[in-house]
CSV table of C-alpha atoms in Angstrom, one decimal:
chain,number,residue,atom,x,y,z
G,1,MET,CA,5.7,-1.5,24.8
G,2,ARG,CA,1.8,-2.6,24.4
G,3,VAL,CA,0.4,-2.6,20.9
G,4,LEU,CA,-2.6,-3.1,19.5
G,5,LEU,CA,-1.9,-4.4,15.5
G,6,THR,CA,-5.3,-4.2,13.5
G,7,GLY,CA,-5.1,-6.5,10.0
G,8,ALA,CA,-3.3,-9.0,11.8
G,9,ALA,CA,-3.5,-11.8,9.7
G,10,GLY,CA,-2.8,-9.9,6.5
G,11,PHE,CA,-0.2,-10.4,4.5
G,12,ILE,CA,2.1,-7.1,6.1
G,13,GLY,CA,0.2,-7.3,9.1
G,14,SER,CA,1.3,-10.9,9.5
G,15,HIS,CA,4.7,-9.4,9.2
G,16,ILE,CA,4.5,-6.7,11.4
G,17,HIS,CA,3.6,-8.8,13.9
G,18,ARG,CA,6.6,-11.2,13.7
G,19,ALA,CA,9.0,-8.2,14.0
G,20,ALA,CA,6.6,-6.6,16.7
G,21,LEU,CA,7.1,-9.6,18.7
G,22,ALA,CA,11.3,-10.0,18.2
G,23,ALA,CA,11.5,-6.5,19.0
G,24,GLY,CA,10.4,-7.3,22.0
G,25,HIS,CA,6.9,-5.7,22.6
G,26,GLU,CA,3.7,-7.0,23.3
G,27,VAL,CA,1.0,-7.4,20.9
G,28,VAL,CA,-2.4,-7.8,20.8
G,29,ALA,CA,-3.3,-8.5,17.5
G,30,ALA,CA,-6.8,-8.4,15.3
G,31,ASP,CA,-7.7,-9.0,12.0
G,32,LEU,CA,-11.7,-9.3,11.1
G,33,MET,CA,-10.8,-11.8,8.4
G,34,LEU,CA,-12.5,-10.8,5.8
G,35,ALA,CA,-13.2,-13.6,2.6
G,36,ALA,CA,-12.0,-11.4,-0.1
G,37,ALA,CA,-9.0,-11.4,1.4
G,38,HIS,CA,-8.1,-14.4,3.0
G,39,GLY,CA,-10.8,-16.6,1.5
G,40,PRO,CA,-14.6,-18.4,2.2
G,41,ALA,CA,-14.7,-19.4,5.9
G,42,ALA,CA,-11.3,-18.3,6.8
G,43,VAL,CA,-10.3,-19.0,10.7
G,44,PRO,CA,-8.0,-16.5,12.5
G,45,PRO,CA,-4.5,-17.8,13.1
G,46,PRO,CA,-4.0,-18.7,16.7
G,47,GLY,CA,-2.9,-15.7,19.3
G,48,ILE,CA,-5.1,-13.2,16.4
G,49,ALA,CA,-8.9,-12.2,17.8
G,50,ARG,CA,-11.4,-11.9,15.5
G,51,VAL,CA,-12.3,-8.1,15.2
G,52,ASP,CA,-14.2,-5.8,13.5
G,53,VAL,CA,-12.2,-2.7,13.9
G,54,ARG,CA,-16.0,-0.8,13.5
G,55,ASP,CA,-17.4,-2.3,16.2
G,56,PRO,CA,-16.1,0.3,19.1
G,57,ASP,CA,-17.6,-1.9,22.4
G,58,ARG,CA,-15.0,-4.8,20.9
G,59,LEU,CA,-12.4,-2.0,20.0
G,60,ASP,CA,-12.6,-0.4,23.9
G,61,GLU,CA,-12.1,-4.0,25.3
G,62,LEU,CA,-8.8,-4.5,23.3
G,63,LEU,CA,-7.6,-0.6,23.9
G,64,ARG,CA,-6.8,-1.4,27.5
G,65,GLY,CA,-3.8,-0.9,29.0
G,66,ILE,CA,-2.8,-0.2,24.8
G,67,ASP,CA,0.3,2.5,24.1
G,68,VAL,CA,0.0,2.7,20.3
G,69,VAL,CA,-1.7,1.4,17.7
G,70,CYS,CA,-0.3,0.0,14.7
G,71,HIS,CA,-3.1,0.1,12.0
G,72,GLN,CA,-3.1,-2.1,9.4
G,73,ALA,CA,-5.9,-3.0,8.4
G,74,ALA,CA,-7.7,-2.0,5.4
G,75,VAL,CA,-9.2,-3.3,1.8
G,76,VAL,CA,-7.4,-3.2,0.0
G,77,GLY,CA,-6.5,-2.7,-4.4
G,78,ALA,CA,-7.2,-0.4,-7.0
G,79,GLY,CA,-11.1,-1.3,-7.5
G,80,VAL,CA,-12.7,-3.4,-9.9
G,81,SER,CA,-15.7,-1.6,-10.3
G,82,ALA,CA,-17.8,1.1,-8.5
G,83,GLN,CA,-19.6,-1.1,-6.9
G,84,ASP,CA,-16.8,-1.6,-4.5
G,85,ALA,CA,-16.6,2.3,-3.2
G,86,PRO,CA,-19.1,1.2,0.4
G,87,ALA,CA,-16.6,-1.3,0.9
G,88,TYR,CA,-13.5,1.0,1.2
G,89,ALA,CA,-15.7,3.2,3.0
G,90,SER,CA,-16.7,1.6,5.2
G,91,HIS,CA,-13.7,-0.7,6.2
G,92,ASN,CA,-11.2,2.0,5.6
G,93,ASP,CA,-12.8,5.2,6.6
G,94,LEU,CA,-15.5,4.5,8.5
G,95,GLY,CA,-13.1,1.6,10.3
G,96,THR,CA,-10.5,4.6,10.8
G,97,ALA,CA,-12.8,6.9,12.5
G,98,VAL,CA,-14.5,4.3,14.7
G,99,LEU,CA,-10.6,3.4,15.8
G,100,LEU,CA,-9.8,6.6,16.5
G,101,ALA,CA,-12.6,7.6,18.9
G,102,ALA,CA,-12.0,4.2,21.1
G,103,MET,CA,-8.4,5.6,20.9
G,104,GLU,CA,-9.4,8.5,22.7
G,105,ARG,CA,-11.9,7.3,24.8
G,106,ALA,CA,-8.6,4.9,26.2
G,107,GLN,CA,-6.3,7.8,26.4
G,108,CYS,CA,-4.2,5.7,23.6
G,109,ARG,CA,-2.2,9.0,21.8
G,110,HIS,CA,-0.2,7.3,19.2
G,111,LEU,CA,-1.0,6.0,15.8
G,112,VAL,CA,1.1,4.4,13.4
G,113,LEU,CA,-1.7,4.4,10.3
G,114,ALA,CA,-0.8,1.9,6.8
G,115,SER,CA,-0.7,4.8,4.0
G,116,SER,CA,-0.2,3.9,0.7
G,117,MET,CA,1.9,6.1,-2.6
G,118,VAL,CA,-2.3,5.7,-4.7
G,119,VAL,CA,-2.7,8.7,-2.1
G,120,TYR,CA,-0.4,11.1,-4.6
G,121,GLY,CA,-2.4,9.6,-7.7
G,122,GLU,CA,0.7,10.9,-10.4
G,123,GLY,CA,3.8,11.1,-9.2
G,124,ARG,CA,5.7,14.1,-10.2
G,125,TYR,CA,7.0,15.0,-13.1
G,126,VAL,CA,9.4,17.1,-15.5
G,127,ASP,CA,9.1,18.4,-19.0
G,128,SER,CA,11.6,18.7,-21.5
G,129,ALA,CA,13.3,21.9,-20.3
G,130,GLY,CA,13.2,20.8,-16.0
G,131,ALA,CA,10.2,22.6,-15.3
G,132,GLN,CA,7.8,21.1,-12.8
G,133,THR,CA,4.6,20.1,-14.4
G,134,ASN,CA,1.2,18.7,-13.3
G,135,PRO,CA,-0.3,16.4,-16.3
G,136,ALA,CA,-4.0,16.0,-16.4
G,137,PRO,CA,-5.2,12.1,-15.8
G,138,ARG,CA,-4.4,10.3,-19.0
G,139,THR,CA,-7.8,10.3,-21.6
G,140,ARG,CA,-9.6,7.0,-22.7
G,141,ASN,CA,-8.4,7.6,-26.4
G,142,ASP,CA,-5.1,8.6,-25.2
G,143,LEU,CA,-5.2,4.8,-24.1
G,144,ASP,CA,-7.0,3.4,-26.5
G,145,HIS,CA,-5.0,4.8,-29.3
G,146,GLY,CA,-1.5,3.7,-27.0
G,147,ARG,CA,-0.7,7.0,-25.9
G,148,PHE,CA,0.2,6.3,-22.5
G,149,ASP,CA,3.1,8.9,-21.7
G,150,HIS,CA,1.9,12.1,-20.2
G,151,TYR,CA,3.0,15.2,-22.9
G,152,GLY,CA,4.2,18.5,-22.7
G,153,PRO,CA,3.9,21.8,-24.6
G,154,ASP,CA,6.8,20.6,-26.6
G,155,GLY,CA,4.8,17.3,-27.9
G,156,ARG,CA,7.8,15.7,-25.6
G,157,PRO,CA,7.0,12.8,-23.3
G,158,LEU,CA,7.3,14.2,-19.6
G,159,THR,CA,10.0,12.7,-17.3
G,160,TRP,CA,9.2,11.1,-13.9
G,161,ALA,CA,11.1,12.8,-11.1
G,162,PRO,CA,10.8,11.1,-7.3
G,163,ILE,CA,8.0,12.5,-5.3
G,164,ASP,CA,8.2,13.9,-2.0
G,165,GLU,CA,5.9,13.5,1.1
G,166,ASP,CA,4.7,17.5,0.5
G,167,ALA,CA,2.9,16.8,-3.1
G,168,PRO,CA,-0.5,17.2,-3.3
G,169,LEU,CA,-2.7,14.4,-2.8
G,170,ARG,CA,-4.7,13.5,-6.2
G,171,PRO,CA,-6.3,10.2,-5.3
G,172,ARG,CA,-7.1,8.7,-9.0
G,173,SER,CA,-8.9,5.2,-7.7
G,174,LEU,CA,-11.8,4.4,-5.8
G,175,TYR,CA,-8.8,2.9,-2.6
G,176,ALA,CA,-6.6,5.6,-3.3
G,177,ALA,CA,-10.1,7.9,-2.0
G,178,SER,CA,-10.1,5.8,0.4
G,179,LYS,CA,-6.1,6.1,1.8
G,180,VAL,CA,-7.0,9.6,1.4
G,181,ALA,CA,-10.2,9.7,3.5
G,182,GLN,CA,-8.3,7.8,6.2
G,183,GLU,CA,-5.2,10.5,6.4
G,184,HIS,CA,-7.4,13.5,6.7
G,185,TYR,CA,-9.4,11.4,9.9
G,186,ALA,CA,-6.3,10.6,11.9
G,187,LEU,CA,-4.9,14.2,11.1
G,188,ALA,CA,-8.1,16.2,12.6
G,189,TRP,CA,-7.8,13.5,15.5
G,190,ALA,CA,-4.2,14.4,16.3
G,191,ALA,CA,-5.0,18.1,15.8
G,192,ALA,CA,-8.3,17.2,18.3
G,193,THR,CA,-6.3,14.9,21.1
G,194,GLY,CA,-2.3,16.0,20.9
G,195,GLY,CA,-2.0,12.5,19.6
G,196,THR,CA,0.7,11.6,17.5
G,197,VAL,CA,0.3,10.0,13.9
G,198,THR,CA,3.2,8.5,11.2
G,199,ALA,CA,1.5,7.6,8.4
G,200,LEU,CA,4.0,5.1,6.4
G,201,ARG,CA,2.7,6.0,2.6
G,202,TYR,CA,4.1,1.7,1.4
G,203,HIS,CA,5.3,1.9,-2.5
G,204,ASN,CA,4.3,-1.7,-4.0
G,205,VAL,CA,5.2,-3.7,-1.4
G,206,TYR,CA,5.7,-7.5,-2.5
G,207,GLY,CA,8.0,-10.9,-0.7
G,208,PRO,CA,6.6,-14.0,0.9
G,209,ASP,CA,3.7,-15.1,1.8
G,210,MET,CA,2.4,-12.7,-0.3
G,211,PRO,CA,-1.4,-13.4,-1.3
G,212,ARG,CA,-1.8,-14.8,-4.9
G,213,ASP,CA,-3.6,-13.7,-7.9
G,214,THR,CA,-7.1,-12.2,-7.4
G,215,PRO,CA,-8.7,-8.9,-9.0
G,216,TYR,CA,-7.8,-6.7,-6.4
G,217,SER,CA,-3.8,-8.3,-6.4
G,218,GLY,CA,-0.6,-5.9,-6.8
G,219,VAL,CA,1.4,-6.8,-9.7
G,220,ALA,CA,4.2,-8.3,-8.3
G,221,ALA,CA,1.4,-11.5,-7.4
G,222,ILE,CA,-0.2,-11.4,-10.9
G,223,PHE,CA,3.0,-11.8,-12.4
G,224,ARG,CA,4.0,-14.8,-10.1
G,225,SER,CA,1.0,-16.6,-10.1
G,226,ALA,CA,1.5,-16.3,-14.3
G,227,LEU,CA,4.4,-18.0,-13.8
G,228,GLU,CA,3.5,-20.3,-11.2
G,229,ALA,CA,0.7,-21.5,-13.9
G,230,GLY,CA,3.8,-21.6,-16.9
G,231,GLU,CA,1.9,-19.0,-18.0
G,232,SER,CA,4.0,-15.6,-19.6
G,233,PRO,CA,3.4,-12.5,-17.6
G,234,ARG,CA,1.5,-9.8,-19.3
G,235,VAL,CA,3.0,-6.7,-18.9
G,236,PHE,CA,0.2,-3.9,-19.4
G,237,GLU,CA,0.3,-0.5,-21.6
G,238,ASP,CA,4.4,-0.7,-23.4
G,239,GLY,CA,5.9,-1.8,-19.7
G,240,THR,CA,8.3,1.4,-19.1
G,241,GLN,CA,6.1,2.1,-17.1
G,242,ALA,CA,8.0,3.4,-12.7
G,243,ARG,CA,7.1,1.6,-9.4
G,244,ASP,CA,9.5,1.7,-6.5
G,245,PHE,CA,9.0,-1.8,-5.2
G,246,ILE,CA,9.7,-2.5,-1.4
G,247,HIS,CA,10.1,-5.8,0.2
G,248,VAL,CA,8.0,-7.0,3.1
G,249,ARG,CA,10.6,-7.3,5.8
G,250,ASP,CA,11.7,-3.8,5.0
G,251,ILE,CA,7.9,-2.4,5.7
G,252,ALA,CA,7.6,-4.6,8.5
G,253,ALA,CA,11.2,-2.5,9.8
G,254,ALA,CA,10.0,0.4,9.4
G,255,ASN,CA,6.2,0.3,11.1
G,256,VAL,CA,8.7,-0.9,14.6
G,257,ALA,CA,10.6,1.8,13.8
G,258,ALA,CA,7.6,4.7,13.6
G,259,LEU,CA,6.2,2.3,16.7
G,260,GLU,CA,9.6,3.1,18.9
G,261,HIS,CA,9.8,6.4,17.6
G,262,PRO,CA,6.5,9.1,17.5
G,263,MET,CA,7.2,12.2,15.7
G,264,GLY,CA,5.0,15.9,15.3
G,265,ALA,CA,1.4,15.8,15.7
G,266,PHE,CA,1.2,14.1,11.6
G,267,THR,CA,4.1,12.7,9.8
G,268,PRO,CA,3.7,11.3,6.3
G,269,LEU,CA,6.6,9.1,5.3
G,270,ASN,CA,7.0,7.5,1.9
G,271,ILE,CA,8.3,3.7,2.5
G,272,ALA,CA,10.1,2.7,-0.6
G,273,SER,CA,13.8,1.0,-1.9
G,274,GLY,CA,14.3,4.2,-3.3
G,275,ASN,CA,15.9,1.6,-6.9
G,276,PRO,CA,12.4,2.1,-9.0
G,277,LEU,CA,12.3,-0.2,-11.8
G,278,THR,CA,9.6,-0.5,-14.2
G,279,ILE,CA,6.9,-2.4,-14.5
G,280,GLY,CA,8.3,-4.9,-17.3
G,281,GLU,CA,11.6,-5.4,-15.9
G,282,VAL,CA,10.2,-6.8,-12.6
G,283,ALA,CA,8.4,-9.1,-15.0
G,284,ALA,CA,11.5,-9.8,-16.2
G,285,ILE,CA,13.1,-10.4,-13.1
G,286,LEU,CA,10.6,-12.9,-12.1
G,287,ALA,CA,10.6,-14.7,-15.1
G,288,ARG,CA,14.5,-15.4,-15.0
G,289,ALA,CA,14.4,-15.8,-11.7
G,290,CYS,CA,11.9,-18.7,-11.8
G,291,GLY,CA,13.3,-19.8,-15.6
G,292,GLY,CA,9.6,-19.1,-16.7
G,293,LYS,CA,8.5,-17.9,-19.9
G,294,PRO,CA,9.3,-14.2,-20.8
G,295,PRO,CA,7.0,-11.4,-20.2
G,296,VAL,CA,4.4,-10.5,-23.0
G,297,ILE,CA,3.6,-6.5,-23.8
G,298,THR,CA,0.1,-5.5,-24.3
G,299,GLY,CA,-0.3,-2.9,-24.9
G,300,ASP,CA,-4.1,-2.7,-22.8
G,301,TYR,CA,-4.6,-0.3,-19.4
G,302,ARG,CA,-6.5,-0.7,-16.5
G,303,ALA,CA,-8.6,2.3,-15.5
G,304,GLY,CA,-7.2,4.5,-12.8
G,305,ASP,CA,-3.7,3.5,-12.9
G,306,VAL,CA,-1.4,5.9,-13.2
G,307,ARG,CA,2.2,6.5,-15.6
G,308,HIS,CA,5.1,6.7,-13.0
G,309,ILE,CA,4.7,7.0,-9.1
G,310,VAL,CA,8.5,6.9,-7.7
G,311,ALA,CA,9.0,8.0,-4.2
G,312,SER,CA,12.1,10.0,-2.4
G,313,PRO,CA,12.7,7.9,0.7
G,314,GLU,CA,15.1,10.9,2.0
G,315,ARG,CA,12.5,12.3,5.0
G,316,ALA,CA,12.1,8.7,6.0
G,317,ARG,CA,16.1,8.3,6.6
G,318,ARG,CA,15.9,11.6,7.6
G,319,THR,CA,13.5,10.9,10.6
G,320,LEU,CA,12.7,7.5,11.4
G,321,GLY,CA,16.2,6.4,10.6
G,322,PHE,CA,15.2,3.8,8.1
G,323,VAL,CA,16.4,2.8,4.8
G,324,ALA,CA,15.5,-0.5,2.9
G,325,GLU,CA,17.8,-3.2,3.3
G,326,ILE,CA,17.1,-5.1,0.4
G,327,THR,CA,17.1,-3.7,-3.1
G,328,PRO,CA,14.4,-5.0,-5.5
G,329,GLY,CA,16.7,-6.8,-8.0
G,330,VAL,CA,17.5,-9.2,-5.0
G,331,GLY,CA,14.0,-9.5,-3.7
G,332,LEU,CA,11.7,-9.7,-6.5
G,333,ALA,CA,14.5,-13.1,-7.4
G,334,GLU,CA,14.1,-14.3,-4.0
G,335,PHE,CA,10.3,-13.8,-4.7
G,336,ALA,CA,10.0,-15.2,-8.0
G,337,THR,CA,10.3,-18.6,-5.8
G,338,ALA,CA,9.1,-17.7,-2.5
G,339,PRO,CA,6.0,-19.1,-1.2
G,340,LEU,CA,2.5,-18.0,-1.3
G,341,ARG,CA,-0.3,-18.1,0.6
G,342,SER,CA,-2.2,-21.2,0.4
G,343,THR,CA,-5.8,-20.0,0.1
G,344,ALA,CA,-6.6,-16.8,-1.9
G,345,GLY,CA,-9.0,-13.8,-1.5
G,346,THR,CA,-12.3,-14.6,-3.3
G,347,GLY,CA,-15.0,-12.4,-4.3
G,348,ALA,CA,-15.8,-8.6,-4.0
G,349,PRO,CA,-15.1,-6.9,-1.1
G,350,THR,CA,-18.0,-6.4,1.0
G,351,TRP,CA,-19.0,-3.6,3.3
G,352,ARG,CA,-21.9,-4.7,5.7
């Protein structure tokens, strides 16, 4: 197929680019090369056009003869402050809307969308009797006093359970709000055009060529950067927050599968390893693998973080035939000494 890949120079996009080419597809690759992601004065790698997905004229050029769009371009991270909101809305939401309109003009009817676990907000919880419950966001007062868990009416901590794609969307960060909006635009576009959308809800992605530590980085990169600097990984809260970590090569494989197998009008899929770990365990695996200093549990917290979020990968297995091949224990140990990007993003993302 002839594939338009946005965000092709990014951490995830570059792995998808290689995987799609290896699968025999022709890839038209584009990336804006934002300084916040690629560093100042970054130049697109060979074969990648510098294109802003908010530019309809450039998109019209790129979409000629395209069979499917793989949309990875986005400003990422939870957001450092409310001042980041315009960047998320502009690049992620306006950018997606402009791209969808251009796809309609080009009669391109198949989209693979990079979504995220963050659309769920908190994960799924059950109380001590096994009944499902939906806790309210944690308060600053509780967090300041080290009460990190959600609690049931009986005063006992709630237990996490795997979340599936039918769970309600409850974004709790600026980035999450933008990803929910992307999904909603895509769903409405599919209804209006008869197109198909596969929204891949990535869980915590890590792997070679991951960006170094910035305020917008994922926790694996933050831990890895600390260890590389000879410091202890600093683990927030009490370290028992549960997450699912998935290797970037598995993410690339899931995207190639979604490109090759269009499904219904709008199909969201968790893309996860199915092997949850605690944040403290992640830090310990990385530290042991590189012979670094052991993690330090700080008790600090970050506003907008959720307590637990663990996916059920069953629907992706059943409908797409996708099963992650790299377990977090093996993949994170490899990641402890894998190369990181030579240049790090700089500054807050801009929106104009």
